[in-house]
Structures are given as C-alpha cells and as structure tokens.
XYZ file of C-alpha atoms in Angstrom:
558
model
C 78.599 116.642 44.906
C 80.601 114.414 47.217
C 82.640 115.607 49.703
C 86.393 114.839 50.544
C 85.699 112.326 52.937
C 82.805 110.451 50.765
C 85.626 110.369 48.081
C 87.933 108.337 49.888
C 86.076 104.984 49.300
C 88.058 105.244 45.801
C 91.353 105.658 47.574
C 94.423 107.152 45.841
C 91.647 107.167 42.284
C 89.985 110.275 44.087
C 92.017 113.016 42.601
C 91.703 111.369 39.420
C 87.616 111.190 39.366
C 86.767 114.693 41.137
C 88.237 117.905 42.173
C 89.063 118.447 45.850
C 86.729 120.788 47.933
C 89.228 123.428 47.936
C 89.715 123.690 44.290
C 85.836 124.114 43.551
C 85.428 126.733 46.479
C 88.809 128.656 44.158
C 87.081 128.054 41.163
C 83.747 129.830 42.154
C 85.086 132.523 43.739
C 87.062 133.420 40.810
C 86.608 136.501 39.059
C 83.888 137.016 36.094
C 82.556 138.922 33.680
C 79.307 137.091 32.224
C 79.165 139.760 29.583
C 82.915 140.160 28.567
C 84.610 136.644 29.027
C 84.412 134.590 25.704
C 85.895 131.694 23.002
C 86.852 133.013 19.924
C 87.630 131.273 16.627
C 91.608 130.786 16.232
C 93.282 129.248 13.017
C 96.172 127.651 15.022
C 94.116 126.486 18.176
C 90.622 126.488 16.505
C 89.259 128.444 19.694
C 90.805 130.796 22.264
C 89.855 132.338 25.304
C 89.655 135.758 25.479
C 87.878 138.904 26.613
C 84.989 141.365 24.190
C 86.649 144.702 23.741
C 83.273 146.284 22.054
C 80.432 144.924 19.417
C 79.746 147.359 16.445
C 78.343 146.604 12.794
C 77.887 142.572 13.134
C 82.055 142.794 14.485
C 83.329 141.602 17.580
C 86.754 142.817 18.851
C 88.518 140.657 21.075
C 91.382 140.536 23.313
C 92.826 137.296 23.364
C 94.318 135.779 26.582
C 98.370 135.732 24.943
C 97.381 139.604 24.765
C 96.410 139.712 21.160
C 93.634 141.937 19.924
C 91.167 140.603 17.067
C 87.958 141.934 14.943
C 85.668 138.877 13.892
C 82.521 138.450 13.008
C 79.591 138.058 15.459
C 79.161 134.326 14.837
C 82.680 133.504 15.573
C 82.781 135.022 19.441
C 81.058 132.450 21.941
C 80.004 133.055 25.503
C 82.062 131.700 28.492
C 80.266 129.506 30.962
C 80.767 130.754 34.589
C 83.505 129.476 36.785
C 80.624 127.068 38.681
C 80.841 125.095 35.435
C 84.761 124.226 35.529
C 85.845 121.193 34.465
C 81.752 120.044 35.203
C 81.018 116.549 34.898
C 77.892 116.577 32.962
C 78.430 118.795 29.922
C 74.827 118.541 29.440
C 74.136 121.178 32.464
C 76.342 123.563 31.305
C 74.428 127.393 30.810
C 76.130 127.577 26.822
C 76.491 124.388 25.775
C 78.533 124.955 22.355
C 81.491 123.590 21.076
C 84.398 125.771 22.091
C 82.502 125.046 25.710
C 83.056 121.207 25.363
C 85.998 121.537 23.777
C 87.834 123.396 26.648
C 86.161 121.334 29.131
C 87.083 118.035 28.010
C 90.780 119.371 27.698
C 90.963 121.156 31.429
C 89.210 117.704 32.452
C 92.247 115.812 30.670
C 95.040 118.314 31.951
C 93.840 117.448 35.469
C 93.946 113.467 34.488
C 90.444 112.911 35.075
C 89.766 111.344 31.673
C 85.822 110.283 32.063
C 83.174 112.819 31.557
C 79.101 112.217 30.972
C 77.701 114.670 28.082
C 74.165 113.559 28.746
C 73.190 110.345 28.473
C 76.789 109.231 26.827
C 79.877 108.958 29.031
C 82.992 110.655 26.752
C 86.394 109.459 27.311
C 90.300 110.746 26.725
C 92.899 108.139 25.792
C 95.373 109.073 28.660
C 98.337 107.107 26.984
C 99.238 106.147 30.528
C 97.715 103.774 33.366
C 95.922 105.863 35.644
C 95.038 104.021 39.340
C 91.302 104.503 37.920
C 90.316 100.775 37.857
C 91.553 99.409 41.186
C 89.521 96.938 43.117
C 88.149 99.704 45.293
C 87.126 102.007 42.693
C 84.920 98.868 41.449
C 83.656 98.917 44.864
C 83.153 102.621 44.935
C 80.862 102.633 42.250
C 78.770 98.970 42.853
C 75.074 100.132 43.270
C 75.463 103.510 42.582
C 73.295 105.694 40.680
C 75.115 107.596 37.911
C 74.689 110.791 39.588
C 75.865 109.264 43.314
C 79.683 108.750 41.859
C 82.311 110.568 39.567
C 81.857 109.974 35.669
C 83.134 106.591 34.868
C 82.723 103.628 32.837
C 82.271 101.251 36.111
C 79.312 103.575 36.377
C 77.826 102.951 32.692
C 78.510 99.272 33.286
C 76.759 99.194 36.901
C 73.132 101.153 35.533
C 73.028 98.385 32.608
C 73.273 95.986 35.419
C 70.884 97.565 37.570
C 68.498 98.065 34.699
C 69.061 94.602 33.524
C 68.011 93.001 36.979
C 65.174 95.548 37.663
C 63.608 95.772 34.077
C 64.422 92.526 32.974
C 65.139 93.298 29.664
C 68.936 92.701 27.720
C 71.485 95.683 27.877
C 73.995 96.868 25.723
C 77.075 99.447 25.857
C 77.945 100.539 22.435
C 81.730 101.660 22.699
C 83.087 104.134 19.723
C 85.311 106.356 18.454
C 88.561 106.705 16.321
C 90.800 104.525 15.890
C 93.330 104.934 19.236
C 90.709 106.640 21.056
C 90.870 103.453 24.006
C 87.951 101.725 22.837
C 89.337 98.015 23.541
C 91.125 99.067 27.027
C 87.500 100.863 27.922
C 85.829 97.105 26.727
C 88.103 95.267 29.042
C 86.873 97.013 32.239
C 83.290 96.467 31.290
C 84.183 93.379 31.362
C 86.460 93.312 34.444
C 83.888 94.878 36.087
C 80.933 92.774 35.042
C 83.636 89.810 36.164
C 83.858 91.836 39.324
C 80.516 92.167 40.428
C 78.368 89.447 39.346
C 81.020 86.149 40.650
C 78.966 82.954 40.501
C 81.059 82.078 43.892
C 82.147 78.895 42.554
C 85.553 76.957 43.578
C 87.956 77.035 41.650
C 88.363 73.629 39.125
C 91.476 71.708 39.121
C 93.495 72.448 35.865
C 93.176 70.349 32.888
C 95.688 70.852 30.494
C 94.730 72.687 26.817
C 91.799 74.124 28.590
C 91.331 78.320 30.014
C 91.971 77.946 34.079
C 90.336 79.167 36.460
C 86.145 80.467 37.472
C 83.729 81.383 34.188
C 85.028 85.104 35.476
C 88.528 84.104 35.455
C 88.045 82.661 32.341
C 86.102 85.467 30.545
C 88.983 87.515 31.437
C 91.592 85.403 30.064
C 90.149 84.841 26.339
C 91.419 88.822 26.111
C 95.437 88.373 25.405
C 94.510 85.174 22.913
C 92.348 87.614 20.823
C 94.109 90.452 20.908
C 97.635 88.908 19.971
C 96.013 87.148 17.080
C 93.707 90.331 16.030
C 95.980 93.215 17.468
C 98.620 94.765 15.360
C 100.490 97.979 15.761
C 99.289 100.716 13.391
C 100.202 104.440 12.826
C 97.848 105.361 15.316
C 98.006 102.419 17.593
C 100.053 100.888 19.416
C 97.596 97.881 20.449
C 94.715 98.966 17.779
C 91.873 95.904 17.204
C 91.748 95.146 13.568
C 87.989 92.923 14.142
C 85.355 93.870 15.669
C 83.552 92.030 18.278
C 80.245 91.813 20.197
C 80.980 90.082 23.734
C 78.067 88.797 25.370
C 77.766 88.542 29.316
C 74.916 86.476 30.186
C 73.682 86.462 33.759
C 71.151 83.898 35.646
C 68.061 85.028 37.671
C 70.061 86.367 40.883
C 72.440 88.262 38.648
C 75.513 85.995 38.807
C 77.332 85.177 35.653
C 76.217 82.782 33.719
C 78.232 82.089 30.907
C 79.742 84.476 28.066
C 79.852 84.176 24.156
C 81.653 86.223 21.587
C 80.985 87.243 17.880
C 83.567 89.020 15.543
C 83.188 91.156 12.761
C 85.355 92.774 10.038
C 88.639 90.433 10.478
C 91.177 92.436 8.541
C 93.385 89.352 6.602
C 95.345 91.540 4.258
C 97.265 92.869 7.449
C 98.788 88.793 7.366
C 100.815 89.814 3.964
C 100.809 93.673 3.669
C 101.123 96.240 6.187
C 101.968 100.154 5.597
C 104.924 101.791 6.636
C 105.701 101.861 10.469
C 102.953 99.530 11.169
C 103.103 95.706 11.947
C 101.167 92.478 11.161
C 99.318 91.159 14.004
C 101.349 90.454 17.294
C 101.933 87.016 17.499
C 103.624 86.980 14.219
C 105.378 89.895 14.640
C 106.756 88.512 17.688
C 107.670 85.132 16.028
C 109.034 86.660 12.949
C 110.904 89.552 14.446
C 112.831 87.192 17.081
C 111.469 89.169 20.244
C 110.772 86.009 21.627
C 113.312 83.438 20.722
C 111.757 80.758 22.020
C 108.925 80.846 19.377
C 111.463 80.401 16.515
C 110.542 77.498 14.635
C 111.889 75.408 11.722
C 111.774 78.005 8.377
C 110.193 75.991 5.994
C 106.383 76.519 4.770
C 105.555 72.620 4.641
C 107.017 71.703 7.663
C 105.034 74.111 9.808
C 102.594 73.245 7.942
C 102.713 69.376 7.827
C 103.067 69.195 3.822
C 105.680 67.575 1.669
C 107.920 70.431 0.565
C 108.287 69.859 -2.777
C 104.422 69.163 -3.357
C 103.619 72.146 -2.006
C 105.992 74.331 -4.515
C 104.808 72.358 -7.251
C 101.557 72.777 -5.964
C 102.015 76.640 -6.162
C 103.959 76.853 -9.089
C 101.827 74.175 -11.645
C 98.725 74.307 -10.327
C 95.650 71.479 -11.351
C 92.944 73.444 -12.874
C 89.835 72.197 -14.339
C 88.800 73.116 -17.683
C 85.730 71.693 -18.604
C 85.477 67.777 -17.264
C 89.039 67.650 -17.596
C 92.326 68.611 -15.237
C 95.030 70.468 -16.741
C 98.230 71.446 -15.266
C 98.751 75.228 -15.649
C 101.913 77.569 -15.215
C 101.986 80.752 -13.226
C 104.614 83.347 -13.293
C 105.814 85.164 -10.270
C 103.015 87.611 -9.448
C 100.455 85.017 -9.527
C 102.500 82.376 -7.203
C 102.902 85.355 -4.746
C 98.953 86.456 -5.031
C 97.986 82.784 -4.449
C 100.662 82.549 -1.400
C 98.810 85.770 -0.313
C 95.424 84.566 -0.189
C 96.393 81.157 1.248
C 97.813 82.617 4.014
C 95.097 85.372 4.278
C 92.792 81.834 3.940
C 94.235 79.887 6.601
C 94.705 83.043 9.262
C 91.123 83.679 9.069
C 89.926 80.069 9.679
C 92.344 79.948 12.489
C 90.668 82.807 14.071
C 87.369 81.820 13.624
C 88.330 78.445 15.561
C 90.018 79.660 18.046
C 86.751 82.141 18.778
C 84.327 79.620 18.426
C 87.001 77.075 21.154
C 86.945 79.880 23.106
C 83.147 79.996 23.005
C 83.062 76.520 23.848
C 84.743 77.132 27.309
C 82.779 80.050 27.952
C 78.950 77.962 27.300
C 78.720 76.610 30.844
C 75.462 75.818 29.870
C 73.862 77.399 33.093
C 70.829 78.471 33.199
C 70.519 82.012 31.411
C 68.159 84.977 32.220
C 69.719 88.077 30.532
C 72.810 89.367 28.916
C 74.456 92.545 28.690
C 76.322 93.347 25.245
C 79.309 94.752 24.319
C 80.182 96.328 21.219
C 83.793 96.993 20.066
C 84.258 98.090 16.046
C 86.906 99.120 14.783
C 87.405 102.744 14.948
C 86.879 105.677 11.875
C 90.411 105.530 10.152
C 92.196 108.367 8.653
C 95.760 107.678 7.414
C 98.277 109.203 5.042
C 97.552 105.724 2.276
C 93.915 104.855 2.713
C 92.999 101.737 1.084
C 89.948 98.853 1.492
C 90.812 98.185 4.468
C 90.021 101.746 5.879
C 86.543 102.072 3.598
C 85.139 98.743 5.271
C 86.133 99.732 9.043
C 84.686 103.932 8.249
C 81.670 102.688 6.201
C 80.529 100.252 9.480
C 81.372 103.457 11.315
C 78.930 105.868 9.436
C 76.513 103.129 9.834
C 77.207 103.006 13.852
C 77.007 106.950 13.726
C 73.707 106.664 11.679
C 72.290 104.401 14.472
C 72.938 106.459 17.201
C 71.843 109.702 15.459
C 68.349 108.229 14.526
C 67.750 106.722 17.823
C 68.786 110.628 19.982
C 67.725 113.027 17.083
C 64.680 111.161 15.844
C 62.889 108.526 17.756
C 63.853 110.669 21.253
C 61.909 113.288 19.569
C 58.940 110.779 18.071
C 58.479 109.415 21.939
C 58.132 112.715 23.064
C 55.057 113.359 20.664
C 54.103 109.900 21.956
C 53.711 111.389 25.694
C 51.535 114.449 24.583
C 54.935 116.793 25.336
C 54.124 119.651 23.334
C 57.330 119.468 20.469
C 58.296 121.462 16.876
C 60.331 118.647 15.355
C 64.243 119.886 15.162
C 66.231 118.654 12.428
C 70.001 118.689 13.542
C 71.026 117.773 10.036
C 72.856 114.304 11.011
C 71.622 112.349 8.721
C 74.400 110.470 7.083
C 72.248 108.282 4.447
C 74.146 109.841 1.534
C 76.982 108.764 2.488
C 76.317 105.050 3.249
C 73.823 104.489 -0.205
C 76.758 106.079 -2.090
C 78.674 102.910 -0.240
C 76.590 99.899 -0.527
C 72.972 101.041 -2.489
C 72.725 99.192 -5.889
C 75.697 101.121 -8.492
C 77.220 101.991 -5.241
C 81.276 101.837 -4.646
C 80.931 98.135 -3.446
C 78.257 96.749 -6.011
C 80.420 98.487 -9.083
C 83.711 96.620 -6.663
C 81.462 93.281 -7.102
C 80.612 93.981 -10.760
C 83.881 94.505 -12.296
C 85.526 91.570 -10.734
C 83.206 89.542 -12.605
C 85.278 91.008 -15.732
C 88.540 89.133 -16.326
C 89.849 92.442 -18.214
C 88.875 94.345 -15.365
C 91.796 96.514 -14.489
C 92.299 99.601 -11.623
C 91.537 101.891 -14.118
C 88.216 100.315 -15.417
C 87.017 100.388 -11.919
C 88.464 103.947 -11.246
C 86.339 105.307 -14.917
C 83.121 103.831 -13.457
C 82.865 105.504 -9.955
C 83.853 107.884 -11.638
C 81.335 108.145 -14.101
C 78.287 107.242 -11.775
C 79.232 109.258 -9.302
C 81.237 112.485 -10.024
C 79.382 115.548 -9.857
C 76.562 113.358 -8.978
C 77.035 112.689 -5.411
C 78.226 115.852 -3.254
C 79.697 112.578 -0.939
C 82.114 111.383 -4.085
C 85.113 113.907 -5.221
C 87.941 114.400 -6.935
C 91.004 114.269 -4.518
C 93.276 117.379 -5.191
C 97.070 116.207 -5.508
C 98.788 117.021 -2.526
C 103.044 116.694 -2.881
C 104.471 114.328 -1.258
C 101.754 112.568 0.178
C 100.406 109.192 -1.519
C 97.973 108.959 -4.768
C 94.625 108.925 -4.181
C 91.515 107.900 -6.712
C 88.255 109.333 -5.040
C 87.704 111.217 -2.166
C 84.771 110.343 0.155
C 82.776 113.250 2.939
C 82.553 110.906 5.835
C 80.590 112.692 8.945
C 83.998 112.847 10.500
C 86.337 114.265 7.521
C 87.039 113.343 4.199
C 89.200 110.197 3.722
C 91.438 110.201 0.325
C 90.898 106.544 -0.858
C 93.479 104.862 -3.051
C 92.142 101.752 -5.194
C 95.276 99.867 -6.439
C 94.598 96.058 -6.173
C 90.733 96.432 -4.941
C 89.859 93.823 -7.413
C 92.353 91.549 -6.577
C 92.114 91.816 -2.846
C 88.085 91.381 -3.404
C 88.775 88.351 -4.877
C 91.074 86.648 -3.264
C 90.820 82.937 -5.293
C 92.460 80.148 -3.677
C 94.714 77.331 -5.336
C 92.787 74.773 -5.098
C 95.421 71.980 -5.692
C 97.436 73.708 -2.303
C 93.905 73.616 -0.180
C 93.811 69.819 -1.368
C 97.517 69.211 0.152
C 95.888 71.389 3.478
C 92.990 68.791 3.670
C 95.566 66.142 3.548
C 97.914 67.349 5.856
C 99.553 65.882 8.985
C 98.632 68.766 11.205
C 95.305 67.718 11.993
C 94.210 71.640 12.904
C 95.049 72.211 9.406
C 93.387 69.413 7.865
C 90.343 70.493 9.937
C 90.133 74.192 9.021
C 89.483 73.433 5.577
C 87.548 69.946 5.762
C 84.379 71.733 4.681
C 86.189 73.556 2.043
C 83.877 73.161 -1.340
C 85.996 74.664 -4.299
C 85.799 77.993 -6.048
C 86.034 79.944 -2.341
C 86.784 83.455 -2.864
C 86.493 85.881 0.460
C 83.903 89.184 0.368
C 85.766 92.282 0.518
C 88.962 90.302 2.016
C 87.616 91.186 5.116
C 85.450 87.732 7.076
C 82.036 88.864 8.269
C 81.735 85.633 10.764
C-alpha cells in the first residue's frame, strides 16, 4: 500500500484514489467483535449493520445499529469483514466476500468520493454525478507503467495493463465497458481514450489547418470525433442526462514501438425512432434539440421542409400526400389520409437521420485511417446500457436483449472456460455451477418462434394488428417459458403486454406500433425527389437507394 508521500505523484487526485495513512491506522485499531458484528436483511435498506444478540432454533436476533432489535432467520444474518478490510480496494481479498459485504463497500468507497474499485479481475465504477480532479494530466502520469497492484483502482490502470500486454504479448486487447443505462459508461470510454491519446503520441507536428477537415495530431483528432458523435447520437433520457443511444466499438491501433497509429470506429444499435418520438421528460438527440428548442439562436434556420432540404415545396407535399405506387407494370397515383402522411414523414426522417450518421462515422473514419503502418489495436466497447423505464417499448428490448447477450459473454468466459482451463493445467477442480446462465432468456428473444421472428412474421400480414401479435406471444409462450409473463396491472403506471425476467429485473414491455416501427416503408416517390435534390449530401445519402427499403427492428445494425 502506498504511502502519503508515494501518493503525491497524483497531486490534489490523492484523497480521491486512497485513504490517508492516518485513516487506515483509525480504521484498524477500531474496535471488533469477529463473532458479534454482522449485515442483516432490511426491507427499507435491503441490508443493515448491526450486532448478534444470541442464535437459537435456526433464529438470529439482532440489534440493529439505529438501536432496533430483530429475530430472522439464520440465512438472512451475514458476517462483518474486519476493520483491515474498510473501504478495500480489491473486493476480491475480502475474508466474507458476500453481497451485503460489496454492497457496503462500494457505498463507504463512494461516500469518501473514491469512485473506482477492482472486484477481481473487473474494475467497478460509481457514477459520481460530479467532476472529480481524477483524470488530470498527472494522474495519467501517475499510473503510466504501473502494474495494477502498484497504483489506486482506476480506469487509467485497466487501460495501461492492455497496453502493456498489448506491446509485451503481441496480441489485440479489448476493454469491454458495461452497465445500466447512466451508470458513466461513455464518460469512462472517453478516458480510455484520453489516456491511450495520452500515452502512446506519435510526436508528430502539428498540420496546418485545412478547412472542413478535424485539426490537429491523429491524438488530437481521435479526441475530437467525441462531441460530433455524441451530439448527433446523445439525447437526454429519464435516466440520463448525456445517455448514448448507439453503441460503438472504437478501435486504437498502434505501430511496432507503441505509438498511435491510426483509429477506426463501428456503431451499433442507432436508435432512429428517438428523431420523431421521445417519452415524457426526455429529448431527441442534442443537436436537434438545440436547433429546435432555440438554445442556440444562431442555428435557426429557414422553417420549411424543402428548403432545408433542397426540394421544391410543393413537390414534396404532393409527393407525401399522392404518392406514385406501382401496381403491377404500371404507376398509379394513390391517396393517403393523415396517419399514413405522418408515418411516411416518420420514417423519412428516421431514413435520412440514420444515413447521415452512418456518413458522418464513416468521414470521420476517413480522417482517422492515416494509413500508417499498423501492429495492434486495443478495442473499446460502449453498448448501450440495460434499460428499465416506467413505458418500455422496442427500443428498450433491442438495447436489454444485446445486454443479456454481453452478460452471457462474460459469464461463460469467468464461470465456464476459467474453470475448463483450470482442468486444462491438471489443477485438481469439482466443476461449480453459479447458475448464470442466461440462454433462456435470449432463445425466448431471437430462437426461431421467438419474440423477434413472430415480430418478423406478422408484419408479413397486411391485417396484422397489435393484438394479433400480442395473441401469438402469447400463445407460444405463456406458461411455456418461465422468462415470458403476464404483467400484473399496476395503477397509474403505463399498459404493459408481456413481461420479460431479464438477469437484471423484469422489464414490463408495451407493444403498441411494433409492427409499424419494424417496418418502417419509405415513400418512394419522396426518396426519388431526395436523389434529385440540390443538396448534394442529400442526393448522396440515398444514391444507392434500390426501392422497397424497409429498416430491421428500426434500429441500423451498421
């Protein structure tokens, strides 16, 4: 454990990574009683300290630290780790490692502000809600070389062993980051990054500036691409003030000595519908919130649709409202009511946000391929995280159901193949099943009759209706599937159709407009005024557009 003085390399960070000297000496030289000192189950705080009173008949009384004395079973009373262990940094060396122990540790950790803490081979980490002087240049410095147990618990530390092991072992790292939606995933993926950025600078001059290109060194550059992505794939959410609605796997790539080499990015799960619909106290993504809301005046631009958009006005409402469909070999002219001029406006825009995206990643790309040499690469996962909200639509099955998966991956890889290479090495083993397997939850999801191939099926109906869809999950999976339920009605909160047992709570799903938002058709006679248009971006998003495009699960898997 480093000392006071070894601690000052992170400068005014210290307090903020390890306790002082004098607050360890306090802690172990508090009083304890091994046998007596305890967590007990609580309904309002789910576990309490407390003290044992006496054991007798499979009952354990306790006296609770607000003074309150309880009988509860044996199970329910957990042992107290001594005071050497408080506020410990690995959670893995604790003496009764339970979850009332990590639990209270993770929240005296927070209360002091030091928000990082390793629980074996995984680094956990609180949201603070606040900037904490945890990522300052010397703090980077502080931790460059280090091994993981030479320096506080950090996520400069996770990011410096994949470099270390990338350059000695010469094989491709990669830092999964997860969690719940709010939980700080994107802020913790931005100082991998900045770190990475940091570390590894290929010591080149800076270029003069061209106009309509990023500024700046590759590691200038790999920094900036952040605010473009996250104010067109950022939006405000119940949970979130900043929350990522993609998903994206960065790539760092490094040359032989370990400088940067260049950087590429793929996303995943692009949530369109959040362009047209958006629940109650949330927002659609940031850049059009700001140009919409008039928080930045200066991005006000002329109201009208086919201006903007470089169209003839009144082709594009006739476009809209009488579109050109073909039936048979021949063209007709067809009608559309309201609804169905406000669906295909929907989808349009849903259409054209998503191929803006896409571009602007792959220009982004573009800038980042320096096309110097590459050895390695270090990757860097961001999903979005498991989502839990009052209305629970689509949107929140896609982003949970690439969770589980996530979760499934990680569980097979510590719970089974850690135990498999053990058997490998001639360690003498008895195979432990920890009962995380989560494959009945994810073939209920996408196996053949699942909730997304009977989605797919019934929009092949034109009848199809909510309620069609609603009778067959129903009907396949009720009582079938311990995973699929029957949501109980709950007053004032919104409908729900099914109920799903996700590994981290069930999530009340409610399927009005599924079909539609699966969908998604386009008017074709509008994309042919796009193709035409005067803005050449426009014209150039859909140049390769073929006819009879419909998106899978609204969401754009590029």
């Amino acid at each position: 454990m480093s000392s006071d003085a070894e601690m000052a390399i992170f400068g005014e960070a210290a307090p903020y990574l390890r306790k002082s000297e004098k607050e360890r000496i306090e802690a172990q030289n508090r009083p304890f009683d091994a046998k007596a000192a305890c967590f007990v189950v609580d309904e309002k705080q789910m576990y309490v300290k407390g003290t044992i009173q006496s054991r007798e008949g499979g009952k354990v009384t306790v006296k609770t630290q607000d003074d309150t004395t309880v009988t509860v079973k044996d199970d329910e009373v957990f042992p107290m780790n001594p005071p050497k262990f408080d506020k410990i940094e690995d959670m893995a060396m604790m003496t009764h490692l339970h979850e009332p122990a990590v639990l209270y540790n993770l929240k005296e950790r927070y209360a002091a502000w030091m928000i990082y803490t390793y629980s074996g081979l995984f680094c956990v980490t609180v949201n603070p809600y606040k900037w904490l002087p945890v990522y300052n240049p010397e703090v980077v410095s502080g931790y460059r070389g280090k091994k993981r147990q030479e320096a506080p618990p950090h996520i400069f530390s996770i990011s410096d062993n994949a470099y270390q092991f990338m350059l000695t072992d010469r094989n491709n790292q990669s830092i999964l980051i997860t969690g719940e939606s709010g939980a700080g995933k994107t802020v913790n993926t931005k100082r991998v990054i900045q770190y990475f950025a940091t570390i590894a600078v290929t010591g080149e001059k800076k270029k003069e500036q061209q106009p309509g290109k990023m500024q700046g060194t590759l590691e200038d550059q790999i920094i900036q691409a952040n605010p473009l992505l996250e104010a067109f794939g950022n939006a405000k959410t119940v949970r979130n003030d900043n929350s990522s609605r993609f998903g994206k796997f960065i790539r760092i790539h490094f040359g032989t000595t370990g400088k940067l080499a260049s950087a590429d990015i793929e996303t995943y799960l692009l949530e369109k519908s959040r362009v047209t619909f958006q629940l109650a106290s949330e927002r659609s993504y940031h850049i059009f919130y700001q140009i919409m809301s008039n928080k930045k005046p200066e991005l006000i631009v002329a109201d009208k649709a086919g201006y903007l958009m470089g169209l003839n006005s009144a082709d594009l409402l006739k476009a809209l409202c009488y579109p050109r469909v073909k039936v048979g070999n021949e063209y007709v002219t067809k009608g559309q009511n309201v609804q169905q001029v406000y669906n295909s406006v929907g989808a349009l825009a849903k259409s054209v946000y998503e191929k803006m995206f896409l571009w602007m990643v792959t220009r982004i790309n573009q800038q980042l391929d320096t096309k110097q040499p590459r050895q390695h690469f270090i990757g860097v996962l961001d999903i979005a995280g498991f989502e839990i909200f009052d209305f629970n639509s689509l949107e929140q099955l896609c982003i949970n159901f690439t969770n589980e998966k996530l979760q499934q991956f990680f569980n097979h890889h510590m719970f089974v193949l850690e135990q498999e290479e053990y058997k490998k090495e001639g360690i003498e083993w008895e195979f432990i099943d920890f009962g995380m397997d989560l494959a009945a939850c994810i073939e209920l999801i996408e196996k053949p009759m699942g909730i997304f191939s009977i989605l797919e099926e019934e929009c092949m109906f034109p009848k199809a209706t909510d309620t069609s869809f609603k009778n067959k999950l129903y009907d396949q999976h009720l009582g079938k599937s311990n995973n699929f339920q029957k949501p109980k009605p709950v007053k004032g909160k919104a409908e729900a159709h099914f109920s799903l047992v996700h590994y981290a709570g069930t999530v009340d799903y409610n399927i009005t407009g599924w079909l539609d938002k699966n969908k998604d058709p386009l008017n074709e006679t509008v994309v042919g005024l796009y193709q035409k248009s005067s803005l050449k971006l426009l014209s150039f998003l859909f140049s390769n557009y073929a006819g009879a495009e419909t998106s899978k699960l609204f969401f754009s898997d590029d």
